PDB file of C-alpha atoms in Angstrom:
ATOM      1  CA  UNK A   1     -17.691 105.838-128.913  1.00 36.00           C
ATOM      2  CA  UNK A   2     -15.949 103.893-126.696  1.00 38.00           C
ATOM      3  CA  UNK A   3     -13.198 101.653-127.939  1.00 38.00           C
ATOM      4  CA  UNK A   4     -13.031  97.759-128.522  1.00 38.00           C
ATOM      5  CA  UNK A   5     -16.736  97.006-129.576  1.00 37.00           C
ATOM      6  CA  UNK A   6     -16.570  95.704-133.276  1.00 38.00           C
ATOM      7  CA  UNK A   7     -19.361  94.423-135.351  1.00 34.00           C
ATOM      8  CA  UNK A   8     -19.188  90.602-135.644  1.00 35.00           C
ATOM      9  CA  UNK A   9     -18.183  89.240-139.149  1.00 35.00           C
ATOM     10  CA  UNK A  10     -20.658  86.542-139.318  1.00 35.00           C
ATOM     11  CA  UNK A  11     -24.370  87.571-138.834  1.00 32.00           C
ATOM     12  CA  UNK A  12     -25.359  84.151-137.843  1.00 33.00           C
ATOM     13  CA  UNK A  13     -23.775  84.892-134.538  1.00 35.00           C
ATOM     14  CA  UNK A  14     -26.499  87.382-133.903  1.00 36.00           C
ATOM     15  CA  UNK A  15     -29.037  84.342-134.252  1.00 35.00           C
ATOM     16  CA  UNK A  16     -31.911  86.658-132.296  1.00 32.00           C
ATOM     17  CA  UNK A  17     -31.841  88.802-135.244  1.00 34.00           C
ATOM     18  CA  UNK A  18     -31.226  86.495-138.143  1.00 35.00           C
ATOM     19  CA  UNK A  19     -34.666  86.857-139.589  1.00 35.00           C
ATOM     20  CA  UNK A  20     -33.737  90.220-140.283  1.00 35.00           C
ATOM     21  CA  UNK A  21     -30.290  89.805-141.585  1.00 34.00           C
ATOM     22  CA  UNK A  22     -30.564  92.038-144.970  1.00 36.00           C
ATOM     23  CA  UNK A  23     -31.893  95.148-142.822  1.00 39.00           C
ATOM     24  CA  UNK A  24     -29.290  94.366-140.051  1.00 38.00           C
ATOM     25  CA  UNK A  25     -26.590  94.488-142.549  1.00 40.00           C
ATOM     26  CA  UNK A  26     -27.496  97.641-144.097  1.00 40.00           C
ATOM     27  CA  UNK A  27     -27.949  99.399-140.862  1.00 43.00           C
ATOM     28  CA  UNK A  28     -24.638  97.877-139.462  1.00 42.00           C
ATOM     29  CA  UNK A  29     -22.821  99.350-142.633  1.00 43.00           C
ATOM     30  CA  UNK A  30     -24.305 102.697-141.541  1.00 43.00           C
ATOM     31  CA  UNK A  31     -23.025 102.257-137.903  1.00 41.00           C
ATOM     32  CA  UNK A  32     -19.679 101.351-139.502  1.00 41.00           C
ATOM     33  CA  UNK A  33     -19.543 104.794-141.524  1.00 42.00           C
ATOM     34  CA  UNK A  34     -20.963 106.833-138.617  1.00 41.00           C
ATOM     35  CA  UNK A  35     -18.935 105.314-135.957  1.00 38.00           C
ATOM     36  CA  UNK A  36     -15.810 103.938-137.277  1.00 39.00           C
ATOM     37  CA  UNK A  37     -16.551 100.767-136.009  1.00 37.00           C
ATOM     38  CA  UNK A  38     -15.373  97.716-138.279  1.00 34.00           C
ATOM     39  CA  UNK A  39     -15.551  94.315-138.397  1.00 34.00           C
ATOM     40  CA  UNK A  40     -12.363  93.592-140.209  1.00 30.00           C
ATOM     41  CA  UNK A  41     -10.036  95.829-138.131  1.00 28.00           C
ATOM     42  CA  UNK A  42      -9.327  99.453-137.204  1.00 27.00           C
ATOM     43  CA  UNK A  43     -11.343 101.939-135.163  1.00 30.00           C
ATOM     44  CA  UNK A  44     -13.252 100.515-132.175  1.00 34.00           C
ATOM     45  CA  UNK A  45     -13.080  96.795-133.262  1.00 34.00           C
ATOM     46  CA  UNK A  46     -13.150  94.180-130.373  1.00 37.00           C
ATOM     47  CA  UNK A  47     -10.118  91.974-130.804  1.00 30.00           C
ATOM     48  CA  UNK A  48     -11.726  89.292-128.344  1.00 43.00           C
ATOM     49  CA  UNK A  49     -14.760  88.862-130.557  1.00 47.00           C
ATOM     50  CA  UNK A  50     -17.371  90.100-127.999  1.00 53.00           C
ATOM     51  CA  UNK A  51     -20.291  91.387-129.408  1.00 59.00           C
ATOM     52  CA  UNK A  52     -22.780  93.498-127.119  1.00 64.00           C
ATOM     53  CA  UNK A  53     -26.102  92.600-128.596  1.00 64.00           C
ATOM     54  CA  UNK A  54     -25.354  88.717-127.889  1.00 71.00           C
ATOM     55  CA  UNK A  55     -27.545  88.471-125.038  1.00 69.00           C
ATOM     56  CA  UNK A  56     -26.102  85.176-123.875  1.00 74.00           C
ATOM     57  CA  UNK A  57     -23.182  87.100-122.331  1.00 74.00           C
ATOM     58  CA  UNK A  58     -25.432  88.847-119.631  1.00 83.00           C
ATOM     59  CA  UNK A  59     -26.658  86.982-116.779  1.00 84.00           C
ATOM     60  CA  UNK A  60     -29.072  89.487-114.909  1.00 90.00           C
ATOM     61  CA  UNK A  61     -32.134  90.393-117.221  1.00 89.00           C
ATOM     62  CA  UNK A  62     -35.142  92.736-116.496  1.00 93.00           C
ATOM     63  CA  UNK A  63     -38.053  93.265-118.433  1.00 93.00           C
ATOM     64  CA  UNK A  64     -40.898  96.026-117.778  1.00 94.00           C
ATOM     65  CA  UNK A  65     -43.589  97.971-119.553  1.00 94.00           C
ATOM     66  CA  UNK A  66     -44.534 101.473-118.748  1.00 94.00           C
ATOM     67  CA  UNK A  67     -47.121 103.771-119.479  1.00 92.00           C
ATOM     68  CA  UNK A  68     -46.096 106.506-121.930  1.00 90.00           C
ATOM     69  CA  UNK A  69     -46.210 109.086-119.460  1.00 92.00           C
ATOM     70  CA  UNK A  70     -43.362 111.527-118.275  1.00 94.00           C
ATOM     71  CA  UNK A  71     -44.109 110.235-114.750  1.00 93.00           C
ATOM     72  CA  UNK A  72     -43.006 106.821-115.451  1.00 93.00           C
ATOM     73  CA  UNK A  73     -39.496 107.798-116.770  1.00 95.00           C
ATOM     74  CA  UNK A  74     -38.186 107.738-113.028  1.00 95.00           C
ATOM     75  CA  UNK A  75     -39.393 104.351-112.476  1.00 94.00           C
ATOM     76  CA  UNK A  76     -38.034 102.730-115.553  1.00 95.00           C
ATOM     77  CA  UNK A  77     -34.692 104.475-114.642  1.00 96.00           C
ATOM     78  CA  UNK A  78     -34.677 103.127-111.165  1.00 95.00           C
ATOM     79  CA  UNK A  79     -35.302  99.425-112.702  1.00 94.00           C
ATOM     80  CA  UNK A  80     -31.934  99.907-114.925  1.00 96.00           C
ATOM     81  CA  UNK A  81     -29.750 101.419-112.442  1.00 95.00           C
ATOM     82  CA  UNK A  82     -30.849  98.357-109.969  1.00 94.00           C
ATOM     83  CA  UNK A  83     -29.491  96.070-112.742  1.00 94.00           C
ATOM     84  CA  UNK A  84     -26.181  98.068-113.260  1.00 94.00           C
ATOM     85  CA  UNK A  85     -25.445  98.377-109.379  1.00 93.00           C
ATOM     86  CA  UNK A  86     -25.753  94.716-109.341  1.00 92.00           C
ATOM     87  CA  UNK A  87     -23.251  94.597-112.122  1.00 91.00           C
ATOM     88  CA  UNK A  88     -20.819  96.527-110.016  1.00 90.00           C
ATOM     89  CA  UNK A  89     -21.386  99.820-111.954  1.00 90.00           C
ATOM     90  CA  UNK A  90     -19.476 102.803-110.456  1.00 88.00           C
ATOM     91  CA  UNK A  91     -21.145 106.110-109.260  1.00 87.00           C
ATOM     92  CA  UNK A  92     -19.656 107.908-112.464  1.00 86.00           C
ATOM     93  CA  UNK A  93     -20.845 105.408-114.816  1.00 91.00           C
ATOM     94  CA  UNK A  94     -24.119 105.560-113.390  1.00 94.00           C
ATOM     95  CA  UNK A  95     -24.455 109.082-113.820  1.00 94.00           C
ATOM     96  CA  UNK A  96     -23.677 108.548-117.673  1.00 94.00           C
ATOM     97  CA  UNK A  97     -26.186 105.732-117.871  1.00 94.00           C
ATOM     98  CA  UNK A  98     -28.947 107.714-116.082  1.00 96.00           C
ATOM     99  CA  UNK A  99     -28.509 110.432-118.328  1.00 95.00           C
ATOM    100  CA  UNK A 100     -28.386 108.602-121.467  1.00 96.00           C
ATOM    101  CA  UNK A 101     -31.307 106.320-120.302  1.00 96.00           C
ATOM    102  CA  UNK A 102     -33.524 109.424-119.509  1.00 96.00           C
ATOM    103  CA  UNK A 103     -32.717 111.067-122.969  1.00 94.00           C
ATOM    104  CA  UNK A 104     -33.767 107.716-124.466  1.00 95.00           C
ATOM    105  CA  UNK A 105     -37.162 107.515-122.505  1.00 96.00           C
ATOM    106  CA  UNK A 106     -37.931 110.963-122.732  1.00 94.00           C
ATOM    107  CA  UNK A 107     -37.747 110.683-126.676  1.00 92.00           C
ATOM    108  CA  UNK A 108     -39.820 107.453-126.283  1.00 94.00           C
ATOM    109  CA  UNK A 109     -42.414 109.454-124.484  1.00 95.00           C
ATOM    110  CA  UNK A 110     -42.345 112.840-126.033  1.00 93.00           C
ATOM    111  CA  UNK A 111     -41.580 112.171-129.699  1.00 90.00           C
ATOM    112  CA  UNK A 112     -42.365 108.364-130.151  1.00 92.00           C
ATOM    113  CA  UNK A 113     -45.580 108.201-128.320  1.00 94.00           C
ATOM    114  CA  UNK A 114     -46.503 111.581-128.481  1.00 93.00           C
ATOM    115  CA  UNK A 115     -47.437 111.591-124.795  1.00 93.00           C
ATOM    116  CA  UNK A 116     -50.219 109.273-125.359  1.00 94.00           C
ATOM    117  CA  UNK A 117     -51.035 107.504-122.049  1.00 92.00           C
ATOM    118  CA  UNK A 118     -52.624 104.570-123.706  1.00 95.00           C
ATOM    119  CA  UNK A 119     -49.045 103.694-125.005  1.00 96.00           C
ATOM    120  CA  UNK A 120     -46.473 101.932-123.573  1.00 95.00           C
ATOM    121  CA  UNK A 121     -42.696 102.091-123.264  1.00 96.00           C
ATOM    122  CA  UNK A 122     -40.927  98.710-123.131  1.00 96.00           C
ATOM    123  CA  UNK A 123     -37.412  98.526-121.502  1.00 96.00           C
ATOM    124  CA  UNK A 124     -35.336  95.452-121.344  1.00 95.00           C
ATOM    125  CA  UNK A 125     -31.974  95.381-119.388  1.00 94.00           C
ATOM    126  CA  UNK A 126     -29.462  92.912-119.626  1.00 93.00           C
ATOM    127  CA  UNK A 127     -26.325  93.089-117.149  1.00 91.00           C
ATOM    128  CA  UNK A 128     -23.371  90.941-117.320  1.00 86.00           C
ATOM    129  CA  UNK A 129     -20.538  89.994-114.654  1.00 76.00           C
ATOM    130  CA  UNK A 130     -17.948  91.481-116.912  1.00 76.00           C
ATOM    131  CA  UNK A 131     -19.158  95.179-115.918  1.00 86.00           C
ATOM    132  CA  UNK A 132     -21.410  95.681-119.113  1.00 89.00           C
ATOM    133  CA  UNK A 133     -25.019  96.962-119.345  1.00 92.00           C
ATOM    134  CA  UNK A 134     -27.316  96.200-122.674  1.00 93.00           C
ATOM    135  CA  UNK A 135     -30.414  98.463-122.600  1.00 95.00           C
ATOM    136  CA  UNK A 136     -33.241  98.522-125.149  1.00 96.00           C
ATOM    137  CA  UNK A 137     -35.743 101.294-125.165  1.00 96.00           C
ATOM    138  CA  UNK A 138     -38.874 100.900-127.450  1.00 96.00           C
ATOM    139  CA  UNK A 139     -42.008 102.821-127.720  1.00 95.00           C
ATOM    140  CA  UNK A 140     -45.170 102.517-129.939  1.00 95.00           C
ATOM    141  CA  UNK A 141     -44.697 105.468-132.194  1.00 91.00           C
ATOM    142  CA  UNK A 142     -44.209 105.424-136.095  1.00 89.00           C
ATOM    143  CA  UNK A 143     -40.155 106.121-135.747  1.00 84.00           C
ATOM    144  CA  UNK A 144     -37.787 108.350-137.190  1.00 80.00           C
ATOM    145  CA  UNK A 145     -34.564 108.791-138.920  1.00 80.00           C
ATOM    146  CA  UNK A 146     -31.580 109.483-136.760  1.00 79.00           C
ATOM    147  CA  UNK A 147     -29.626 110.887-139.541  1.00 80.00           C
ATOM    148  CA  UNK A 148     -32.282 113.533-140.125  1.00 79.00           C
ATOM    149  CA  UNK A 149     -31.832 115.017-136.753  1.00 72.00           C
ATOM    150  CA  UNK A 150     -29.525 118.206-136.929  1.00 71.00           C
ATOM    151  CA  UNK A 151     -26.200 118.347-135.471  1.00 77.00           C
ATOM    152  CA  UNK A 152     -26.765 120.231-131.669  1.00 68.00           C
ATOM    153  CA  UNK A 153     -23.052 121.648-132.263  1.00 74.00           C
ATOM    154  CA  UNK A 154     -24.217 123.635-135.057  1.00 74.00           C
ATOM    155  CA  UNK A 155     -23.898 127.242-134.572  1.00 77.00           C
ATOM    156  CA  UNK A 156     -27.713 127.789-135.531  1.00 76.00           C
ATOM    157  CA  UNK A 157     -28.389 125.215-132.962  1.00 68.00           C
ATOM    158  CA  UNK A 158     -26.239 126.282-129.994  1.00 66.00           C
ATOM    159  CA  UNK A 159     -28.793 128.594-128.363  1.00 70.00           C
ATOM    160  CA  UNK A 160     -31.681 126.010-128.197  1.00 63.00           C
ATOM    161  CA  UNK A 161     -32.878 124.201-125.361  1.00 63.00           C
ATOM    162  CA  UNK A 162     -33.626 120.960-126.796  1.00 63.00           C
ATOM    163  CA  UNK A 163     -32.432 118.870-129.635  1.00 65.00           C
ATOM    164  CA  UNK A 164     -29.158 117.581-127.511  1.00 73.00           C
ATOM    165  CA  UNK A 165     -30.771 113.876-126.647  1.00 79.00           C
ATOM    166  CA  UNK A 166     -29.084 111.796-129.349  1.00 85.00           C
ATOM    167  CA  UNK A 167     -26.036 113.393-129.188  1.00 85.00           C
ATOM    168  CA  UNK A 168     -25.879 113.037-125.307  1.00 86.00           C
ATOM    169  CA  UNK A 169     -26.537 109.396-125.643  1.00 90.00           C
ATOM    170  CA  UNK A 170     -23.770 108.718-128.462  1.00 91.00           C
ATOM    171  CA  UNK A 171     -21.523 110.628-126.232  1.00 90.00           C
ATOM    172  CA  UNK A 172     -22.157 108.783-122.968  1.00 93.00           C
ATOM    173  CA  UNK A 173     -22.713 105.259-124.169  1.00 94.00           C
ATOM    174  CA  UNK A 174     -20.136 102.835-125.926  1.00 92.00           C
ATOM    175  CA  UNK A 175     -22.507 101.903-128.439  1.00 91.00           C
ATOM    176  CA  UNK A 176     -25.986 103.347-129.607  1.00 91.00           C
ATOM    177  CA  UNK A 177     -27.924 101.817-132.121  1.00 92.00           C
ATOM    178  CA  UNK A 178     -31.656 102.213-133.674  1.00 90.00           C
ATOM    179  CA  UNK A 179     -33.817  99.827-134.732  1.00 92.00           C
ATOM    180  CA  UNK A 180     -37.411  99.504-136.157  1.00 90.00           C
ATOM    181  CA  UNK A 181     -37.429 102.550-137.929  1.00 87.00           C
ATOM    182  CA  UNK A 182     -36.093 104.481-134.868  1.00 83.00           C
ATOM    183  CA  UNK A 183     -38.973 103.426-132.430  1.00 87.00           C
ATOM    184  CA  UNK A 184     -36.259 101.055-130.696  1.00 94.00           C
ATOM    185  CA  UNK A 185     -32.878 102.169-129.222  1.00 94.00           C
ATOM    186  CA  UNK A 186     -30.173  99.880-128.134  1.00 94.00           C
ATOM    187  CA  UNK A 187     -27.861 101.422-125.522  1.00 94.00           C
ATOM    188  CA  UNK A 188     -24.527  99.505-124.443  1.00 93.00           C
ATOM    189  CA  UNK A 189     -22.097 100.494-121.791  1.00 92.00           C
ATOM    190  CA  UNK A 190     -18.997  98.802-120.133  1.00 90.00           C
ATOM    191  CA  UNK A 191     -16.818  99.993-117.514  1.00 87.00           C
ATOM    192  CA  UNK A 192     -13.916  98.764-115.550  1.00 78.00           C
TER     193      UNK A 192
END
């Protein structure tokens, strides 16, 4: 995980999720354990108080809905990359964004919506002048528990040609968070 992105101590600063405070607190506790992010100091704490989910920090906003088909993945990626470019994203970071986003969208289409063309994929993208991007991808599926997905680096999974999407997203993005029982993923990336 990237350095400098901590969970805020006062949950009220995240007003748009205040109705889910209890579930949010439980979820962020899990994020702290899994990522080493901390609200009180240590690994990955942001010293300037920035919280990636505070949407007021973003000046560019795009919302788009796509049919839940594999063909719509490229269109969704282009919407997000357009915002990233407007925020000054370099080509190196653009590649990371595209890979992580394609994985999130593929998971939404294939696993979430089970390739049901009547279901949609919802993409929200927030870009900031501080060279940062917050992406939300949501499907209409039942969700999943991310901790149940096996580590693709284990010896019995190394030869498989699938099962690396969540790992890649976590490696390429600065912050990844699953919400709505896994049917929604938040991806955050900051670059210099």
